[in-house]
Amino acid sequence: MDTLLRLLVAIGFALLVTAAAALVLHLVFRALARRRRWAAVLSRRTKHPTRTMLLVVLLWAAFASSIPDQPDAYPWRDGVSHTFLIVTIGVGTWLACEIAIVLESLGLHRYRVDVPDNRVARRIRTQVLVLRRLTVAVLVIIGLGAILLTFPGVEAAGASVLASAGLISVIAGLAAQSTLGNVFAGMQLAFSGSIRVDDVVVVEQQWGRIEEITLTYVVVHLWDDRRFVLPSTYFTSTPFENWTRTNSELLGAVEFDLDWRVRPGEMRAELERILDRTELWDRRVQVLQVTDAVQGFVHVRVLVTAHDAPSLFDLRCYVREELVAWIQRTHPDAQPVQRVLMVDEVAEPRASRRTASTASSSALFTPDQEDRAALFTGPIQTSGIPRSER
């Protein structure tokens, strides 16, 4: 009875100390957060694992100090202590992962992606996000290994495991070939710079942005808010378009097929007025050219530039709409038309109207060759020829 009472008192004291320590930490971090951004981030991310760690450690200390180490009287003491040890390792792993994430987030704070020229920031963000996942995976593996080492007999079993490590590695490599390939491909994507988070890409004839890069797959946010999930090996083995690999500025084309009566000079002046009225144009390139003029159409191409892909798409639509309205309003004769030539049917000459000279010139036997014609049309002479030879 005295042991149970001591245990209850120790548990109550542990809860009180945990509440007091949590309150003190909260006040300290709130005061620091007013002057330091990292304090606010650290307090927000580590609040729950820190309080859980304090509670578990203090409860474990209360239990160890209240229950004597007497296996005969308290055989369950070792089991409870082992459970506290496992929980402590697990919560410690959780706290270490949160601290690692906070440190990486603070490193990303200097690299903003909401600015026009954010190529370096997107590259750093992609690499840090992949490293974050690797760090969390390594910490979790270390935590699981530490938990396994708390069980008796694991050290002895380790020798037999190491003896068959060669066979196990071969089997694991064959079984997880595609998974390991995606893991290495994800690391290659993070550090090669072929794609980065927020890059504009065209994959499988779909236009979108790189939303997330993991160790095994890449998420592409398509233009219609769908998500296209592709394995990491796709971007290392399949050709794709990356519109923002070197910079975010892009050049786009708007094309028209118009009638030959179009006036390119006036159309070029109207394009200049259209671009001056919009902020989508970055004032780098403004070109209107007649690139082809064959058959019944004149092919006009307009080249414009914008800061990024969404702005370029909106700019192309805006220029197309304004030029179409201008052609309909001021130059309707420049709209494309189809020309059809209507002619009367020509009668063929009749055979009865052929002249005699034409007929005689085309005949096989002419009048001056009657003797020759007789050889083919006259009777055949058979007299004087023996009957056996006829």
XYZ file of C-alpha atoms in Angstrom:
390
model
C 0.000 0.000 0.000
C 2.838 2.373 0.791
C 4.449 1.578 -2.575
C 1.238 2.375 -4.454
C 0.841 5.627 -2.509
C 4.432 6.630 -3.262
C 3.828 5.839 -6.951
C 0.685 7.986 -7.078
C 2.447 10.868 -5.350
C 5.407 10.579 -7.708
C 3.108 10.532 -10.749
C 1.270 13.615 -9.485
C 4.562 15.402 -8.891
C 5.747 14.427 -12.390
C 2.571 15.828 -13.949
C 2.954 19.058 -11.983
C 6.587 19.467 -12.993
C 5.683 18.743 -16.626
C 2.975 21.418 -16.624
C 5.283 23.963 -14.986
C 8.149 23.225 -17.399
C 5.808 23.434 -20.412
C 4.504 26.804 -19.203
C 8.003 28.180 -18.676
C 9.129 27.016 -22.130
C 6.027 28.543 -23.688
C 6.642 31.922 -22.074
C 10.324 31.907 -22.999
C 9.717 31.034 -26.637
C 6.863 33.524 -26.919
C 9.147 36.282 -25.672
C 11.875 35.229 -28.100
C 9.393 34.954 -30.984
C 8.732 38.688 -30.805
C 12.310 39.385 -31.871
C 13.449 36.168 -33.547
C 11.532 34.321 -36.223
C 13.310 31.039 -35.541
C 11.933 30.932 -32.007
C 8.345 31.044 -33.282
C 8.998 28.306 -35.812
C 10.831 26.131 -33.280
C 8.094 26.554 -30.688
C 5.360 25.690 -33.160
C 7.063 22.577 -34.548
C 8.491 21.141 -31.298
C 5.739 22.018 -28.843
C 4.022 18.628 -28.764
C 7.110 16.344 -28.941
C 8.877 18.399 -26.236
C 5.958 18.179 -23.828
C 5.533 14.480 -24.566
C 9.237 13.864 -23.938
C 9.106 15.713 -20.604
C 6.041 13.778 -19.530
C 7.461 10.366 -20.448
C 10.850 10.998 -18.823
C 9.334 12.343 -15.601
C 6.829 9.507 -15.365
C 9.639 7.022 -15.918
C 11.677 8.692 -13.177
C 8.658 8.673 -10.854
C 8.083 4.982 -11.492
C 11.733 4.038 -11.031
C 11.978 5.967 -7.766
C 8.739 4.595 -6.353
C 8.997 0.906 -7.219
C 12.009 -0.848 -5.639
C 14.231 -2.996 -7.792
C 13.046 -6.301 -6.342
C 12.294 -8.873 -9.072
C 10.723 -11.262 -6.588
C 8.273 -8.703 -5.222
C 7.699 -6.755 -8.400
C 8.331 -9.007 -11.415
C 6.544 -6.596 -13.756
C 8.933 -3.729 -12.934
C 11.442 -4.614 -15.673
C 8.717 -4.895 -18.303
C 7.301 -1.452 -17.446
C 10.788 0.089 -17.422
C 11.509 -1.459 -20.834
C 8.251 0.002 -22.157
C 9.232 3.450 -20.862
C 12.603 3.074 -22.590
C 11.000 2.202 -25.942
C 8.539 5.115 -25.678
C 11.374 7.489 -24.785
C 13.389 6.432 -27.831
C 10.343 6.832 -30.063
C 9.468 10.289 -28.745
C 13.133 11.296 -28.943
C 13.186 10.280 -32.608
C 10.051 12.352 -33.180
C 11.659 15.373 -31.499
C 14.887 14.955 -33.506
C 12.921 14.837 -36.781
C 11.032 18.020 -35.896
C 14.264 19.832 -34.980
C 15.859 18.768 -38.279
C 12.818 20.033 -40.199
C 12.984 23.359 -38.341
C 16.659 23.825 -39.175
C 16.049 23.078 -42.842
C 13.042 25.412 -42.935
C 15.128 28.225 -41.464
C 17.690 27.645 -44.205
C 14.959 27.956 -46.845
C 13.677 31.240 -45.432
C 16.304 33.242 -47.320
C 15.349 31.713 -50.678
C 11.961 33.019 -51.752
C 10.072 31.589 -54.714
C 7.490 34.385 -54.985
C 9.867 36.688 -56.867
C 10.285 36.931 -60.670
C 13.793 35.450 -60.870
C 13.609 32.492 -58.486
C 15.644 29.839 -60.303
C 18.299 29.558 -57.547
C 15.647 29.544 -54.809
C 13.726 26.735 -56.519
C 16.908 24.691 -56.915
C 17.835 25.105 -53.234
C 14.275 24.329 -52.139
C 14.213 21.133 -54.197
C 17.492 19.907 -52.733
C 16.520 20.774 -49.165
C 13.164 19.019 -49.478
C 14.846 15.836 -50.687
C 17.462 16.091 -47.920
C 14.674 16.573 -45.393
C 13.073 13.302 -46.410
C 16.433 11.547 -46.299
C 17.134 12.960 -42.827
C 13.770 11.858 -41.488
C 14.216 8.385 -42.995
C 17.702 8.028 -41.456
C 16.503 9.202 -38.040
C 13.571 6.795 -38.097
C 15.879 3.916 -39.043
C 18.254 4.839 -36.217
C 15.350 5.001 -33.780
C 14.069 1.580 -34.850
C 17.558 0.147 -34.545
C 17.927 1.591 -31.062
C 14.580 0.080 -30.043
C 15.606 -3.334 -31.375
C 18.869 -3.186 -29.459
C 16.940 -2.855 -26.178
C 15.645 -6.406 -26.518
C 17.941 -9.114 -25.100
C 19.352 -11.551 -27.648
C 19.404 -9.108 -30.531
C 23.201 -8.811 -30.320
C 23.559 -12.591 -30.658
C 21.166 -12.696 -33.580
C 23.191 -9.984 -35.309
C 26.059 -12.392 -36.028
C 23.828 -14.770 -37.969
C 22.240 -11.878 -39.813
C 25.635 -10.547 -40.861
C 26.676 -14.028 -42.013
C 23.817 -14.126 -44.523
C 24.032 -10.445 -45.446
C 25.299 -11.220 -48.938
C 22.340 -13.422 -49.832
C 19.863 -11.052 -48.219
C 21.288 -8.056 -50.076
C 20.959 -9.867 -53.413
C 17.382 -10.887 -52.705
C 16.465 -7.412 -51.444
C 18.096 -5.806 -54.460
C 16.106 -7.947 -56.882
C 12.848 -7.472 -55.000
C 13.217 -3.697 -54.652
C 14.901 -2.967 -57.958
C 12.278 -0.504 -59.167
C 11.990 1.148 -55.753
C 15.747 1.591 -55.401
C 15.888 2.890 -58.971
C 13.292 5.544 -58.123
C 15.172 6.469 -54.935
C 18.431 7.044 -56.791
C 16.555 8.837 -59.568
C 14.966 11.145 -56.984
C 18.372 12.011 -55.550
C 19.695 12.593 -59.068
C 16.816 14.949 -59.853
C 17.408 16.899 -56.643
C 21.080 17.594 -57.322
C 21.316 17.553 -61.131
C 19.029 20.564 -61.635
C 17.028 19.024 -64.484
C 13.792 19.849 -62.653
C 13.039 21.903 -59.565
C 9.994 22.651 -57.484
C 7.725 25.141 -59.314
C 9.331 24.434 -62.714
C 6.976 24.605 -65.702
C 7.144 21.342 -67.649
C 5.315 19.528 -70.442
C 5.058 15.781 -69.814
C 2.909 13.340 -71.794
C 1.520 16.342 -73.713
C 0.309 17.840 -70.415
C 1.318 21.328 -69.244
C 1.883 21.891 -65.533
C 4.182 22.811 -62.654
C 6.406 20.622 -60.503
C 4.566 20.604 -57.186
C 6.504 18.009 -55.200
C 9.658 15.931 -55.627
C 10.047 12.912 -53.381
C 12.535 10.058 -53.320
C 10.284 7.827 -55.443
C 7.850 10.007 -57.397
C 7.225 13.509 -58.731
C 3.877 15.322 -58.561
C 3.026 17.632 -61.478
C 0.237 20.151 -60.870
C -1.544 20.382 -64.234
C -3.146 23.544 -65.575
C -6.670 22.273 -64.802
C -5.828 21.508 -61.122
C -5.279 17.807 -61.706
C -2.219 16.085 -60.247
C -0.013 13.983 -62.495
C 2.052 11.543 -60.395
C 5.077 10.131 -62.215
C 7.888 7.896 -60.962
C 11.238 9.581 -60.532
C 12.776 7.363 -63.204
C 10.460 8.948 -65.786
C 12.400 12.227 -65.679
C 15.756 10.441 -66.001
C 14.796 8.172 -68.896
C 12.098 10.000 -70.902
C 12.461 13.296 -72.812
C 10.316 16.142 -71.483
C 10.072 19.918 -71.826
C 11.270 22.231 -69.051
C 10.265 25.811 -69.795
C 11.957 27.394 -66.777
C 15.218 25.506 -66.354
C 17.528 28.496 -66.952
C 15.170 31.380 -66.216
C 11.487 32.068 -65.736
C 11.115 34.466 -68.688
C 9.443 32.884 -71.699
C 8.707 33.773 -75.321
C 5.453 32.783 -76.985
C 3.863 33.054 -80.417
C 0.412 34.109 -81.633
C -0.310 33.094 -85.242
C -2.946 34.216 -87.762
C -3.973 33.109 -91.258
C -5.356 36.251 -92.947
C -6.340 37.463 -96.392
C -3.834 39.002 -98.803
C -5.434 42.400 -98.232
C -4.100 42.581 -94.665
C -1.888 45.570 -93.811
C 1.072 44.321 -91.720
C 2.301 47.833 -90.919
C -0.976 48.930 -89.353
C -1.277 45.569 -87.576
C 2.221 46.052 -86.117
C 1.288 49.513 -84.838
C -1.861 48.108 -83.243
C 0.215 45.374 -81.546
C 2.414 48.049 -79.981
C -0.639 49.865 -78.612
C -2.059 46.590 -77.241
C 1.142 45.681 -75.397
C 1.498 49.157 -73.908
C -1.894 48.712 -72.223
C -1.058 45.519 -70.312
C 1.306 44.666 -67.461
C 1.647 41.050 -68.593
C 4.285 42.024 -71.160
C 7.823 42.309 -69.765
C 8.928 44.719 -72.572
C 11.683 42.442 -73.907
C 10.418 41.154 -77.267
C 7.691 42.562 -79.536
C 7.752 41.208 -83.087
C 5.147 40.913 -85.874
C 6.267 39.175 -89.078
C 4.681 37.722 -92.187
C 6.282 34.300 -92.137
C 4.470 32.786 -95.138
C 2.257 33.867 -98.052
C 1.114 30.969 -100.216
C -2.181 29.909 -101.786
C -5.008 32.041 -100.385
C -3.635 33.070 -96.987
C -0.975 35.264 -95.453
C 0.567 33.728 -92.301
C 1.265 36.385 -89.641
C 3.228 35.493 -86.505
C 3.427 37.632 -83.359
C 6.185 37.034 -80.777
C 5.825 38.377 -77.226
C 7.539 37.693 -73.882
C 6.432 37.537 -70.244
C 7.950 37.056 -66.803
C 6.656 33.502 -66.321
C 4.544 30.828 -67.953
C 1.110 31.808 -66.528
C 1.640 35.434 -67.534
C 2.738 34.356 -71.006
C -0.393 32.257 -71.509
C -2.641 35.135 -70.434
C -0.665 37.558 -72.610
C -1.012 35.380 -75.712
C -4.766 35.091 -75.168
C -5.036 38.847 -74.618
C -3.063 39.728 -77.784
C -5.056 37.231 -79.852
C -8.407 38.595 -78.667
C -7.429 42.245 -79.183
C -6.035 41.697 -82.674
C -9.077 39.688 -83.750
C -11.371 42.484 -82.497
C -9.220 45.101 -84.278
C -9.359 43.202 -87.600
C -13.128 42.776 -87.354
C -13.596 46.429 -86.444
C -11.232 48.254 -88.797
C -10.116 45.803 -91.508
C -12.892 43.310 -92.234
C -11.448 42.749 -95.696
C -8.399 41.148 -94.078
C -10.433 38.284 -92.679
C -9.595 34.952 -94.333
C -11.839 34.052 -97.269
C -12.098 31.151 -99.688
C -11.943 32.039 -103.416
C -13.736 29.807 -105.933
C -13.435 30.272 -109.740
C -16.747 29.608 -111.617
C -16.387 28.915 -115.400
C -18.726 27.572 -118.179
C -18.351 23.974 -119.278
C -16.518 23.667 -122.638
C -18.226 21.288 -125.152
C -16.060 18.661 -126.805
C -15.915 18.615 -130.699
C -18.149 16.062 -132.433
C -16.618 13.223 -134.471
C -18.896 13.901 -137.493
C -17.315 17.322 -138.020
C -13.932 15.919 -138.908
C -12.634 17.029 -142.292
C -11.873 14.652 -145.105
C -8.235 15.552 -145.112
C -8.001 14.614 -141.488
C -9.735 11.313 -142.158
C -7.556 10.508 -145.165
C -4.382 11.406 -143.352
C -5.267 9.115 -140.535
C -6.373 6.171 -142.733
C -4.313 3.016 -142.828
C -4.489 2.530 -146.645
C -4.389 5.614 -148.913
C -5.747 5.623 -152.546
C -2.286 5.298 -154.047
C -1.806 1.984 -152.227
C -4.763 0.053 -153.684
C -2.504 -2.742 -154.968
C -1.142 -3.241 -151.487
C -4.631 -3.204 -150.082
C -5.720 -5.869 -152.546
C -3.224 -8.282 -151.080
C -5.233 -8.177 -147.851
C -8.796 -7.818 -149.215
C -8.774 -9.824 -152.519
C -9.488 -13.576 -153.012
C -6.775 -16.081 -152.248
C -5.442 -18.102 -155.269
C -5.363 -21.827 -154.558
C -5.036 -23.351 -158.103
C -1.789 -25.178 -158.835
C -1.164 -26.002 -155.213
C -1.199 -29.722 -154.395
C -4.086 -30.823 -152.220
C -1.743 -32.226 -149.635
C -0.104 -28.823 -149.160
C -3.231 -26.795 -148.958
